[in-house]
Amino acid sequence: MKSTMSLAKPAMRGLLAKRLRFHLPIAFGLSLVAAAAFKFTVTEPRKQAYADFYKHYDSTKEFSAMREAGVFESVRPTGK
Amino acid sequence: MLATRVFRLVGNRTLSTSICLRGGHGVAKVEDYTLPAYFDRRESPLPDIKFVQQLSPEQKSLKEKEKGSWAALSKEEKIALYRISFKESFAEMDKGTGEWKSVVAGIFFFIGFTGLVVLWQRKYVYGDVPHTFDPEYKQKEVQRMLDMRINPVEGFSAKWDYENNAWKK
């Protein structure tokens, strides 16, 4: 019994190339997005936080405060 | 040609007589598991043997009909012929079993049981925690961390308001 309809021959070659052509640009794009997201949500705010902290930082005042609290061993708090 | 036929007859007879001489122990018993088996598997779609080995009289007559033109077979007869040769169709053999539900249930059950074991251990096996966990000790610890300015930029001390001696709102 010969059938009148036959299936199309499936793709035999170039399967990996086809998959890569589809997936590599997506992978590349998603990686870029991830890196950009990290940069603008983590590194830039962190850099700004450090800049703001040190803009008006008085190290002598901080040192005196820490000394009075008694955390140092080399210098004890002032006064008896 | 006639001579070879005669020779073959003679050969068969000598073979059978030699087995008889040995007392019928010439051929090993055939175990069930050594024979070709039937199994439904997607990756080998045509098993070694048909599913139904002993045909009923109707099935035998159907097999005879199969030797003729297949256009004369009805749909039910074609399905019957299929079922003689195969046990399950591809759809039937690929169907999921729902076993995963039992597996997940078992997982949850044993995790729960482990929780009970851990609670019992906390009560009856472990000793006291160190004194460093006392609330007074913890308070002194926090004060010392603030005095040392631990992580003053983004972390611990950054959340403390040193002017008003309180946590930042």
Short mmCIF file of C-alpha atoms in Angstrom, two decimals:
data_model
loop_
_atom_site.label_atom_id
_atom_site.label_comp_id
_atom_site.label_asym_id
_atom_site.label_seq_id
_atom_site.Cartn_x
_atom_site.Cartn_y
_atom_site.Cartn_z
CA MET A 1 0.00 0.00 0.00
CA LYS A 2 1.90 3.06 -1.19
CA SER A 3 1.01 6.31 0.61
CA THR A 4 0.34 9.35 -1.51
CA MET A 5 1.77 11.78 1.06
CA SER A 6 5.30 11.67 2.49
CA LEU A 7 6.98 13.62 5.26
CA ALA A 8 9.60 16.27 4.55
CA LYS A 9 13.19 15.19 5.15
CA PRO A 10 14.29 16.51 8.56
CA ALA A 11 17.29 18.79 8.95
CA MET A 12 20.39 16.60 9.12
CA ARG A 13 23.21 19.14 9.35
CA GLY A 14 24.02 22.46 10.89
CA LEU A 15 21.90 21.83 14.00
CA LEU A 16 24.46 23.23 16.43
CA ALA A 17 25.12 26.24 14.20
CA LYS A 18 21.42 26.98 14.06
CA ARG A 19 21.13 26.74 17.84
CA LEU A 20 24.15 28.97 18.40
CA ARG A 21 22.90 31.56 15.90
CA PHE A 22 19.78 31.82 18.01
CA HIS A 23 21.15 31.53 21.52
CA LEU A 24 24.52 33.32 21.42
CA PRO A 25 23.15 36.84 20.76
CA ILE A 26 20.60 36.30 23.53
CA ALA A 27 23.28 35.09 25.93
CA PHE A 28 25.52 38.00 25.05
CA GLY A 29 22.70 40.50 25.48
CA LEU A 30 21.58 39.07 28.81
CA SER A 31 25.15 39.12 30.13
CA LEU A 32 25.48 42.78 29.17
CA VAL A 33 22.19 43.55 30.87
CA ALA A 34 23.29 41.73 34.02
CA ALA A 35 26.59 43.60 34.12
CA ALA A 36 24.89 46.96 33.54
CA ALA A 37 22.30 46.26 36.20
CA PHE A 38 25.00 45.37 38.73
CA LYS A 39 27.01 48.47 37.86
CA PHE A 40 24.11 50.86 38.32
CA THR A 41 22.53 49.23 41.36
CA VAL A 42 25.64 48.26 43.32
CA THR A 43 28.96 49.78 42.26
CA GLU A 44 27.83 53.32 41.48
CA PRO A 45 25.83 53.77 44.72
CA ARG A 46 28.73 52.29 46.66
CA LYS A 47 31.22 54.69 45.11
CA GLN A 48 28.88 57.56 45.88
CA ALA A 49 28.44 56.41 49.49
CA TYR A 50 32.18 56.36 50.04
CA ALA A 51 32.59 59.77 48.41
CA ASP A 52 29.89 61.24 50.62
CA PHE A 53 31.35 59.67 53.75
CA TYR A 54 34.81 61.06 53.21
CA LYS A 55 33.72 64.49 51.94
CA HIS A 56 33.27 65.82 55.50
CA TYR A 57 35.28 63.26 57.44
CA ASP A 58 37.27 64.58 60.38
CA SER A 59 39.71 61.81 61.28
CA THR A 60 41.04 63.54 64.41
CA LYS A 61 37.56 63.91 65.85
CA GLU A 62 36.77 60.29 65.13
CA PHE A 63 40.04 59.20 66.70
CA SER A 64 39.37 61.17 69.89
CA ALA A 65 35.88 59.72 70.13
CA MET A 66 37.24 56.19 69.76
CA ARG A 67 39.97 56.89 72.30
CA GLU A 68 37.49 58.12 74.87
CA ALA A 69 35.36 55.02 74.31
CA GLY A 70 38.43 53.01 75.35
CA VAL A 71 38.88 50.73 72.34
CA PHE A 72 42.60 51.41 71.89
CA GLU A 73 45.41 49.76 73.78
CA SER A 74 48.16 52.16 72.70
CA VAL A 75 46.41 55.27 74.00
CA ARG A 76 44.07 55.15 76.97
CA PRO A 77 41.25 57.70 77.46
CA THR A 78 42.37 61.17 78.55
CA GLY A 79 42.10 62.11 82.20
CA LYS A 80 42.26 59.98 85.25
CA MET B 1 21.46 -32.70 -6.49
CA LEU B 2 19.81 -35.94 -5.57
CA ALA B 3 23.03 -37.13 -4.00
CA THR B 4 23.30 -34.04 -1.71
CA ARG B 5 19.68 -34.58 -0.56
CA VAL B 6 20.48 -38.18 0.35
CA PHE B 7 23.66 -37.04 2.11
CA ARG B 8 21.64 -34.53 4.18
CA LEU B 9 19.19 -37.24 5.25
CA VAL B 10 22.06 -39.49 6.26
CA GLY B 11 23.70 -36.63 8.16
CA ASN B 12 20.53 -35.84 10.14
CA ARG B 13 20.12 -39.45 11.07
CA THR B 14 23.69 -39.74 12.36
CA LEU B 15 23.23 -36.58 14.41
CA SER B 16 20.04 -37.83 16.10
CA THR B 17 21.51 -41.26 16.75
CA SER B 18 24.62 -39.75 18.35
CA ILE B 19 22.45 -37.74 20.76
CA CYS B 20 20.46 -40.85 21.61
CA LEU B 21 23.72 -42.70 22.31
CA ARG B 22 24.67 -40.01 24.82
CA GLY B 23 21.37 -40.60 26.64
CA GLY B 24 19.54 -37.46 25.46
CA HIS B 25 21.82 -35.04 27.38
CA GLY B 26 23.31 -33.42 24.28
CA VAL B 27 21.21 -30.23 24.31
CA ALA B 28 21.17 -27.79 27.24
CA LYS B 29 17.84 -26.78 28.77
CA VAL B 30 16.71 -23.42 27.42
CA GLU B 31 16.03 -20.90 30.22
CA ASP B 32 13.22 -18.39 29.86
CA TYR B 33 15.48 -15.40 30.32
CA THR B 34 17.76 -16.47 27.49
CA LEU B 35 14.98 -16.27 24.91
CA PRO B 36 14.18 -13.00 23.13
CA ALA B 37 11.90 -10.86 25.28
CA TYR B 38 9.18 -8.38 24.54
CA PHE B 39 9.46 -4.85 25.95
CA ASP B 40 7.87 -1.48 25.15
CA ARG B 41 10.60 1.10 24.72
CA ARG B 42 10.62 4.29 22.70
CA GLU B 43 14.22 3.98 21.58
CA SER B 44 13.80 0.44 20.14
CA PRO B 45 10.36 0.53 18.55
CA LEU B 46 10.32 -3.01 17.11
CA PRO B 47 10.90 -5.68 19.78
CA ASP B 48 12.42 -9.05 18.94
CA ILE B 49 9.17 -10.98 19.29
CA LYS B 50 5.47 -10.33 18.93
CA PHE B 51 3.57 -9.62 22.11
CA VAL B 52 1.00 -12.42 21.77
CA GLN B 53 2.75 -15.73 21.19
CA GLN B 54 -0.18 -18.14 21.56
CA LEU B 55 -2.86 -17.01 19.13
CA SER B 56 -6.51 -17.77 19.77
CA PRO B 57 -8.53 -19.25 16.86
CA GLU B 58 -9.96 -15.82 15.93
CA GLN B 59 -6.50 -14.32 15.98
CA LYS B 60 -5.21 -17.18 13.82
CA SER B 61 -7.94 -16.58 11.24
CA LEU B 62 -7.14 -12.85 11.38
CA LYS B 63 -3.51 -13.59 10.63
CA GLU B 64 -4.61 -15.63 7.62
CA LYS B 65 -6.74 -12.71 6.44
CA GLU B 66 -3.71 -10.44 6.89
CA LYS B 67 -1.92 -12.40 4.17
CA GLY B 68 -4.44 -11.05 1.66
CA SER B 69 -5.10 -7.46 0.69
CA TRP B 70 -4.89 -5.08 3.65
CA ALA B 71 -7.56 -2.84 2.15
CA ALA B 72 -10.06 -5.61 2.97
CA LEU B 73 -9.32 -5.33 6.70
CA SER B 74 -11.68 -3.26 8.81
CA LYS B 75 -10.39 -0.67 11.29
CA GLU B 76 -11.07 -2.95 14.28
CA GLU B 77 -9.23 -5.80 12.57
CA LYS B 78 -6.20 -3.60 11.94
CA ILE B 79 -6.19 -2.52 15.58
CA ALA B 80 -6.53 -6.18 16.64
CA LEU B 81 -3.53 -7.08 14.49
CA TYR B 82 -1.56 -4.23 16.09
CA ARG B 83 -2.45 -5.45 19.55
CA ILE B 84 -1.27 -8.96 18.64
CA SER B 85 2.16 -7.62 17.78
CA PHE B 86 2.47 -4.88 20.41
CA LYS B 87 1.41 -4.48 24.01
CA GLU B 88 1.24 -0.69 24.41
CA SER B 89 1.10 2.07 21.83
CA PHE B 90 3.66 4.86 21.95
CA ALA B 91 1.14 7.16 23.57
CA GLU B 92 0.42 4.57 26.23
CA MET B 93 4.05 3.76 26.98
CA ASP B 94 5.07 7.44 27.14
CA LYS B 95 2.29 8.32 29.54
CA GLY B 96 3.51 9.55 32.91
CA THR B 97 2.90 7.40 35.94
CA GLY B 98 2.27 10.11 38.52
CA GLU B 99 5.01 8.55 40.60
CA TRP B 100 6.47 11.98 41.25
CA LYS B 101 3.59 12.78 43.59
CA SER B 102 4.54 9.87 45.84
CA VAL B 103 8.17 10.93 45.71
CA VAL B 104 7.43 14.53 46.70
CA ALA B 105 5.10 13.33 49.45
CA GLY B 106 7.85 11.10 50.79
CA ILE B 107 10.33 13.96 50.66
CA PHE B 108 8.06 16.25 52.70
CA PHE B 109 7.29 13.50 55.16
CA PHE B 110 10.91 12.75 55.92
CA ILE B 111 11.84 16.43 56.10
CA GLY B 112 9.08 16.81 58.69
CA PHE B 113 10.34 13.80 60.60
CA THR B 114 13.85 15.25 60.55
CA GLY B 115 12.42 18.44 62.05
CA LEU B 116 11.04 16.44 64.96
CA VAL B 117 14.40 14.75 65.44
CA VAL B 118 16.14 18.15 65.51
CA LEU B 119 13.70 19.49 68.11
CA TRP B 120 14.27 16.47 70.32
CA GLN B 121 18.03 16.94 69.96
CA ARG B 122 17.79 20.61 70.99
CA LYS B 123 15.98 19.59 74.16
CA TYR B 124 17.74 16.42 75.23
CA VAL B 125 21.18 16.33 73.60
CA TYR B 126 22.69 19.79 73.33
CA GLY B 127 24.16 21.61 76.33
CA ASP B 128 23.78 25.30 77.17
CA VAL B 129 24.86 27.99 74.73
CA PRO B 130 28.00 29.99 75.69
CA HIS B 131 27.71 33.00 78.01
CA THR B 132 28.44 35.26 75.06
CA PHE B 133 24.79 34.88 74.02
CA ASP B 134 23.43 36.53 77.20
CA PRO B 135 21.51 39.76 76.47
CA GLU B 136 23.79 41.86 78.71
CA TYR B 137 26.87 40.52 77.00
CA LYS B 138 25.31 41.16 73.57
CA GLN B 139 24.56 44.73 74.57
CA LYS B 140 28.16 45.35 75.59
CA GLU B 141 29.27 43.70 72.35
CA VAL B 142 27.14 46.05 70.22
CA GLN B 143 28.38 49.09 72.13
CA ARG B 144 31.99 48.06 71.58
CA MET B 145 31.33 47.54 67.85
CA LEU B 146 29.88 51.05 67.60
CA ASP B 147 32.84 52.48 69.56
CA MET B 148 35.23 50.85 67.11
CA ARG B 149 33.28 52.26 64.15
CA ILE B 150 32.71 48.91 62.51
CA ASN B 151 31.76 49.43 58.82
CA PRO B 152 31.05 53.17 59.13
CA VAL B 153 30.41 53.80 55.42
CA GLU B 154 27.65 51.36 54.39
CA GLY B 155 27.35 48.79 57.17
CA PHE B 156 26.90 48.51 60.91
CA SER B 157 28.03 51.87 62.35
CA ALA B 158 26.62 53.72 59.35
CA LYS B 159 23.16 52.99 60.78
CA TRP B 160 23.94 54.55 64.21
CA ASP B 161 23.35 58.22 64.90
CA TYR B 162 26.37 59.25 67.03
CA GLU B 163 24.98 62.72 67.77
CA ASN B 164 21.75 61.51 69.34
CA ASN B 165 23.05 58.12 70.56
CA ALA B 166 20.34 56.13 68.84
CA TRP B 167 19.82 54.07 65.71
CA LYS B 168 19.15 56.17 62.63
CA LYS B 169 15.50 56.32 61.67
#
